[in-house]
PDB file of C-alpha atoms in Angstrom:
ATOM      1  CA  MET A   1      10.308  -7.276 -34.873  1.00 43.00           C
ATOM      2  CA  ALA A   2      11.931  -5.034 -32.724  1.00 44.00           C
ATOM      3  CA  ARG A   3      12.240  -5.819 -29.623  1.00 49.00           C
ATOM      4  CA  LYS A   4      11.104  -2.959 -26.529  1.00 59.00           C
ATOM      5  CA  GLU A   5      13.609  -1.437 -24.602  1.00 62.00           C
ATOM      6  CA  TYR A   6      12.520   0.197 -21.372  1.00 66.00           C
ATOM      7  CA  THR A   7      14.004   3.145 -19.846  1.00 68.00           C
ATOM      8  CA  PRO A   8      12.993   3.771 -16.331  1.00 68.00           C
ATOM      9  CA  GLU A   9      10.828   7.344 -17.161  1.00 74.00           C
ATOM     10  CA  GLY A  10       9.031   4.698 -18.972  1.00 81.00           C
ATOM     11  CA  CYS A  11       8.593   2.491 -15.883  1.00 86.00           C
ATOM     12  CA  PHE A  12       6.325   2.861 -12.556  1.00 87.00           C
ATOM     13  CA  PHE A  13       7.635   1.496  -8.872  1.00 86.00           C
ATOM     14  CA  PHE A  14       5.580  -1.944  -7.965  1.00 92.00           C
ATOM     15  CA  GLY A  15       7.765  -2.625  -5.269  1.00 92.00           C
ATOM     16  CA  LYS A  16      10.689  -4.332  -3.453  1.00 95.00           C
ATOM     17  CA  ILE A  17      11.607  -8.513  -3.502  1.00 96.00           C
ATOM     18  CA  THR A  18      11.422  -8.772   0.284  1.00 97.00           C
ATOM     19  CA  LYS A  19      13.262 -12.485   0.879  1.00 96.00           C
ATOM     20  CA  THR A  20      12.413 -15.928  -0.190  1.00 94.00           C
ATOM     21  CA  HIS A  21       9.696 -18.089  -0.271  1.00 92.00           C
ATOM     22  CA  GLY A  22       9.594 -21.551  -0.122  1.00 86.00           C
ATOM     23  CA  LEU A  23      13.200 -24.295  -1.703  1.00 87.00           C
ATOM     24  CA  LYS A  24      12.064 -24.055  -5.015  1.00 89.00           C
ATOM     25  CA  GLY A  25      13.048 -20.722  -6.407  1.00 92.00           C
ATOM     26  CA  GLU A  26      10.585 -18.802  -5.152  1.00 96.00           C
ATOM     27  CA  VAL A  27      10.333 -15.121  -4.057  1.00 97.00           C
ATOM     28  CA  THR A  28       7.865 -12.457  -1.892  1.00 97.00           C
ATOM     29  CA  ILE A  29       7.513  -8.804  -3.864  1.00 97.00           C
ATOM     30  CA  LYS A  30       5.542  -5.918  -1.536  1.00 94.00           C
ATOM     31  CA  VAL A  31       3.315  -4.438  -3.410  1.00 93.00           C
ATOM     32  CA  ASP A  32       3.609  -1.110  -3.561  1.00 87.00           C
ATOM     33  CA  ALA A  33       0.571  -0.247  -5.187  1.00 82.00           C
ATOM     34  CA  ALA A  34      -3.123   1.348  -3.237  1.00 76.00           C
ATOM     35  CA  ASN A  35      -5.124  -1.446  -5.229  1.00 84.00           C
ATOM     36  CA  PRO A  36      -2.226  -5.339  -5.093  1.00 90.00           C
ATOM     37  CA  SER A  37      -4.641  -6.658  -6.817  1.00 89.00           C
ATOM     38  CA  ASP A  38      -4.237  -4.472  -9.663  1.00 89.00           C
ATOM     39  CA  PHE A  39      -1.793  -6.420 -10.700  1.00 93.00           C
ATOM     40  CA  LYS A  40      -2.512  -9.756 -10.014  1.00 91.00           C
ATOM     41  CA  ASN A  41      -2.186 -11.226 -13.657  1.00 92.00           C
ATOM     42  CA  ILE A  42       0.615  -9.875 -14.673  1.00 95.00           C
ATOM     43  CA  ASN A  43       3.713 -12.022 -16.977  1.00 95.00           C
ATOM     44  CA  TYR A  44       6.770 -10.070 -15.604  1.00 96.00           C
ATOM     45  CA  VAL A  45       8.063  -7.727 -14.324  1.00 96.00           C
ATOM     46  CA  MET A  46      11.013  -5.361 -14.454  1.00 94.00           C
ATOM     47  CA  MET A  47      14.252  -5.195 -12.751  1.00 93.00           C
ATOM     48  CA  ASP A  48      16.970  -2.502 -13.622  1.00 86.00           C
ATOM     49  CA  VAL A  49      20.290  -5.335 -14.263  1.00 85.00           C
ATOM     50  CA  ASN A  50      24.080  -3.076 -13.746  1.00 84.00           C
ATOM     51  CA  GLY A  51      21.536   0.177 -15.847  1.00 80.00           C
ATOM     52  CA  ASP A  52      19.514  -1.065 -18.123  1.00 83.00           C
ATOM     53  CA  ILE A  53      15.743  -1.975 -17.219  1.00 86.00           C
ATOM     54  CA  VAL A  54      15.025  -6.403 -18.043  1.00 90.00           C
ATOM     55  CA  PRO A  55      11.828  -8.105 -18.270  1.00 93.00           C
ATOM     56  CA  PHE A  56      11.846 -10.611 -15.913  1.00 95.00           C
ATOM     57  CA  PHE A  57       8.944 -13.913 -16.419  1.00 96.00           C
ATOM     58  CA  ILE A  58       6.545 -15.199 -14.647  1.00 97.00           C
ATOM     59  CA  GLU A  59       5.456 -18.872 -14.007  1.00 96.00           C
ATOM     60  CA  SER A  60       3.621 -18.481 -11.056  1.00 95.00           C
ATOM     61  CA  SER A  61       2.405 -16.096  -8.618  1.00 95.00           C
ATOM     62  CA  LYS A  62       0.182 -15.634  -5.516  1.00 95.00           C
ATOM     63  CA  MET A  63      -1.304 -12.646  -4.316  1.00 94.00           C
ATOM     64  CA  ALA A  64      -1.612 -11.967  -1.071  1.00 94.00           C
ATOM     65  CA  GLY A  65      -2.553  -8.683   0.697  1.00 92.00           C
ATOM     66  CA  ASP A  66      -0.125  -6.201  -0.296  1.00 92.00           C
ATOM     67  CA  LYS A  67       2.626  -9.434  -0.990  1.00 96.00           C
ATOM     68  CA  MET A  68       3.005 -11.218  -4.392  1.00 97.00           C
ATOM     69  CA  PHE A  69       5.326 -14.375  -4.006  1.00 97.00           C
ATOM     70  CA  VAL A  70       6.727 -15.480  -7.076  1.00 97.00           C
ATOM     71  CA  ARG A  71       8.737 -17.638  -8.380  1.00 96.00           C
ATOM     72  CA  PHE A  72      10.310 -16.510 -12.448  1.00 96.00           C
ATOM     73  CA  GLN A  73      11.054 -18.911 -15.578  1.00 95.00           C
ATOM     74  CA  ASP A  74      14.596 -20.752 -14.204  1.00 93.00           C
ATOM     75  CA  VAL A  75      15.139 -20.130 -11.222  1.00 93.00           C
ATOM     76  CA  LYS A  76      14.969 -23.228  -9.124  1.00 91.00           C
ATOM     77  CA  THR A  77      16.375 -22.926  -5.933  1.00 92.00           C
ATOM     78  CA  MET A  78      16.600 -21.052  -2.289  1.00 91.00           C
ATOM     79  CA  GLU A  79      20.707 -19.882  -3.852  1.00 92.00           C
ATOM     80  CA  GLN A  80      19.592 -18.477  -7.207  1.00 93.00           C
ATOM     81  CA  ALA A  81      16.821 -15.963  -5.531  1.00 94.00           C
ATOM     82  CA  VAL A  82      19.094 -14.413  -2.946  1.00 95.00           C
ATOM     83  CA  SER A  83      20.347 -12.803  -5.391  1.00 93.00           C
ATOM     84  CA  PHE A  84      16.979 -10.958  -6.142  1.00 95.00           C
ATOM     85  CA  LEU A  85      16.767  -9.586  -2.408  1.00 95.00           C
ATOM     86  CA  GLY A  86      16.551  -6.409  -2.006  1.00 94.00           C
ATOM     87  CA  MET A  87      16.023  -5.357  -5.339  1.00 94.00           C
ATOM     88  CA  ALA A  88      13.533  -2.697  -6.949  1.00 91.00           C
ATOM     89  CA  VAL A  89      10.620  -3.699  -8.533  1.00 93.00           C
ATOM     90  CA  TYR A  90       9.078  -2.336 -11.801  1.00 93.00           C
ATOM     91  CA  LEU A  91       6.171  -2.355 -14.563  1.00 93.00           C
ATOM     92  CA  PRO A  92       6.008  -0.671 -17.670  1.00 91.00           C
ATOM     93  CA  ASN A  93       3.821   3.161 -17.790  1.00 86.00           C
ATOM     94  CA  GLU A  94       1.021   1.500 -20.114  1.00 86.00           C
ATOM     95  CA  MET A  95      -0.012  -0.907 -17.132  1.00 89.00           C
ATOM     96  CA  LEU A  96      -0.727   1.550 -14.530  1.00 83.00           C
ATOM     97  CA  PRO A  97      -4.739   1.591 -14.142  1.00 80.00           C
ATOM     98  CA  GLU A  98      -6.576   3.866 -15.820  1.00 76.00           C
ATOM     99  CA  LEU A  99      -8.022   6.795 -12.520  1.00 72.00           C
ATOM    100  CA  ASP A 100     -11.072   8.521 -12.304  1.00 71.00           C
ATOM    101  CA  ASP A 101     -10.629  12.073 -13.528  1.00 70.00           C
ATOM    102  CA  ASN A 102      -9.801  13.955 -10.685  1.00 72.00           C
ATOM    103  CA  ASP A 103      -7.459  11.037  -9.955  1.00 78.00           C
ATOM    104  CA  PHE A 104      -4.284  11.548 -11.064  1.00 80.00           C
ATOM    105  CA  TYR A 105      -0.334   9.805 -10.589  1.00 78.00           C
ATOM    106  CA  PHE A 106       1.932  11.688  -9.417  1.00 81.00           C
ATOM    107  CA  LYS A 107       4.338  11.639 -11.589  1.00 79.00           C
ATOM    108  CA  GLU A 108       0.748  12.170 -15.358  1.00 83.00           C
ATOM    109  CA  ILE A 109       0.826  16.133 -13.644  1.00 90.00           C
ATOM    110  CA  VAL A 110       4.731  16.902 -12.971  1.00 91.00           C
ATOM    111  CA  GLY A 111       4.614  19.461 -16.933  1.00 94.00           C
ATOM    112  CA  PHE A 112       0.478  20.565 -16.359  1.00 95.00           C
ATOM    113  CA  LYS A 113       0.103  23.688 -15.466  1.00 96.00           C
ATOM    114  CA  LEU A 114      -1.318  25.261 -12.109  1.00 97.00           C
ATOM    115  CA  VAL A 115      -3.749  27.484 -11.378  1.00 97.00           C
ATOM    116  CA  ASP A 116      -5.009  28.595  -7.727  1.00 97.00           C
ATOM    117  CA  GLU A 117      -8.602  29.944  -7.551  1.00 96.00           C
ATOM    118  CA  THR A 118      -7.248  33.052  -5.350  1.00 94.00           C
ATOM    119  CA  TYR A 119      -4.426  33.928  -7.065  1.00 94.00           C
ATOM    120  CA  GLY A 120      -5.094  32.719 -11.441  1.00 95.00           C
ATOM    121  CA  GLU A 121      -2.513  30.365 -12.663  1.00 96.00           C
ATOM    122  CA  VAL A 122       0.753  29.681 -10.993  1.00 96.00           C
ATOM    123  CA  GLY A 123       2.561  28.709 -12.785  1.00 96.00           C
ATOM    124  CA  ILE A 124       4.108  25.253 -14.539  1.00 96.00           C
ATOM    125  CA  ILE A 125       4.915  22.177 -12.316  1.00 96.00           C
ATOM    126  CA  SER A 126       8.424  21.190 -12.574  1.00 96.00           C
ATOM    127  CA  ASP A 127       8.381  18.321  -9.319  1.00 92.00           C
ATOM    128  CA  VAL A 128       5.735  15.714  -7.107  1.00 90.00           C
ATOM    129  CA  LEU A 129       8.688  16.031  -4.026  1.00 90.00           C
ATOM    130  CA  GLU A 130       7.104  12.762  -1.812  1.00 83.00           C
ATOM    131  CA  TYR A 131       7.634  13.381   2.040  1.00 83.00           C
ATOM    132  CA  PRO A 132       7.378  10.314   4.796  1.00 80.00           C
ATOM    133  CA  THR A 133       4.283  12.543   5.775  1.00 86.00           C
ATOM    134  CA  GLN A 134       2.900  14.312   2.890  1.00 87.00           C
ATOM    135  CA  ALA A 135       3.332  14.430  -0.989  1.00 89.00           C
ATOM    136  CA  VAL A 136       3.443  18.020  -2.496  1.00 94.00           C
ATOM    137  CA  ILE A 137       3.136  20.002  -5.965  1.00 96.00           C
ATOM    138  CA  GLN A 138       6.570  22.019  -6.788  1.00 97.00           C
ATOM    139  CA  VAL A 139       6.839  24.908  -9.100  1.00 97.00           C
ATOM    140  CA  MET A 140       8.676  27.319  -8.964  1.00 94.00           C
ATOM    141  CA  LYS A 141       7.926  30.941 -10.706  1.00 92.00           C
ATOM    142  CA  ASP A 142      10.152  33.440 -11.148  1.00 90.00           C
ATOM    143  CA  GLY A 143      13.363  31.531  -9.352  1.00 91.00           C
ATOM    144  CA  LYS A 144      11.622  30.586  -6.092  1.00 93.00           C
ATOM    145  CA  GLU A 145      10.324  27.030  -5.357  1.00 96.00           C
ATOM    146  CA  ILE A 146       6.505  27.441  -4.201  1.00 96.00           C
ATOM    147  CA  LEU A 147       5.502  23.808  -2.842  1.00 96.00           C
ATOM    148  CA  ILE A 148       1.743  23.024  -2.901  1.00 96.00           C
ATOM    149  CA  PRO A 149      -0.234  20.254  -1.141  1.00 95.00           C
ATOM    150  CA  ILE A 150      -1.933  17.592  -2.690  1.00 92.00           C
ATOM    151  CA  HIS A 151      -4.503  17.222  -0.134  1.00 91.00           C
ATOM    152  CA  ASN A 152      -8.295  16.464  -1.051  1.00 88.00           C
ATOM    153  CA  ASP A 153      -9.149  19.490   0.835  1.00 92.00           C
ATOM    154  CA  ILE A 154      -6.239  21.192  -2.031  1.00 95.00           C
ATOM    155  CA  ILE A 155      -7.028  19.864  -5.296  1.00 93.00           C
ATOM    156  CA  ARG A 156      -9.640  21.411  -6.734  1.00 94.00           C
ATOM    157  CA  LYS A 157      -9.687  19.736 -11.367  1.00 93.00           C
ATOM    158  CA  VAL A 158      -7.470  18.142 -13.115  1.00 92.00           C
ATOM    159  CA  ASN A 159      -8.190  18.551 -16.858  1.00 91.00           C
ATOM    160  CA  LYS A 160      -5.952  15.721 -17.999  1.00 87.00           C
ATOM    161  CA  LYS A 161      -6.993  16.930 -22.286  1.00 89.00           C
ATOM    162  CA  VAL A 162      -5.688  20.714 -22.133  1.00 94.00           C
ATOM    163  CA  LYS A 163      -2.440  19.681 -18.713  1.00 94.00           C
ATOM    164  CA  VAL A 164      -3.911  22.153 -15.929  1.00 95.00           C
ATOM    165  CA  LEU A 165      -4.287  21.216 -12.241  1.00 95.00           C
ATOM    166  CA  ASN A 166      -7.075  22.834 -10.571  1.00 96.00           C
ATOM    167  CA  VAL A 167      -6.057  23.721  -6.636  1.00 97.00           C
ATOM    168  CA  ASN A 168      -7.329  26.698  -3.377  1.00 97.00           C
ATOM    169  CA  ALA A 169      -4.023  26.937  -1.963  1.00 96.00           C
ATOM    170  CA  PRO A 170      -4.420  28.286   1.951  1.00 95.00           C
ATOM    171  CA  GLU A 171      -4.840  31.253   2.061  1.00 94.00           C
ATOM    172  CA  GLY A 172      -1.353  33.474   2.426  1.00 94.00           C
ATOM    173  CA  LEU A 173       1.457  30.545   0.493  1.00 95.00           C
ATOM    174  CA  ILE A 174       1.886  31.461  -2.531  1.00 95.00           C
ATOM    175  CA  ASP A 175       2.109  34.807  -1.397  1.00 93.00           C
ATOM    176  CA  MET A 176       4.560  33.574   1.411  1.00 94.00           C
ATOM    177  CA  TYR A 177       6.541  31.746  -0.769  1.00 93.00           C
ATOM    178  CA  LEU A 178       7.082  34.668  -3.206  1.00 91.00           C
ATOM    179  CA  SER A 179       7.772  38.014  -0.744  1.00 89.00           C
ATOM    180  CA  ILE A 180      11.213  35.111   0.164  1.00 81.00           C
TER     181      ILE A 180
END
């Protein structure tokens, strides 16, 4: 049976190892998820080791809020655990929980057609940019960048079957980008 190969595109950011925990090689993962408890029963995580996405199997774990205390197989001392400090932790995309119809993961909508209630078809979503205060949808149209805020008042409907995202952009926003 062939071993499954993982790529960065096939994974999502799960969290970061922030410190060691105890004296027996455990680490603390600061989990970056809306509902960390969705992941309390995972038995492995992925980490980037010299450019390769490698699985690390979990011997034991305990969840407390947005922190997961983990002991990896074959890591038995605090000295071994220290080598994991600061490492980003990933999980395969297939472990993402199912969302309600109108909810979406940012990377999921890249490639969707963006349609505005007033303007009509704007273009294809090329990226979702995450800024400290706001995530925005990026669409390129006629060589110009259009940024639409991701907000419940703006996103009207997500049709995952036909890959269309319907929005009601603030009045004049799209025209403003196109007139620059």
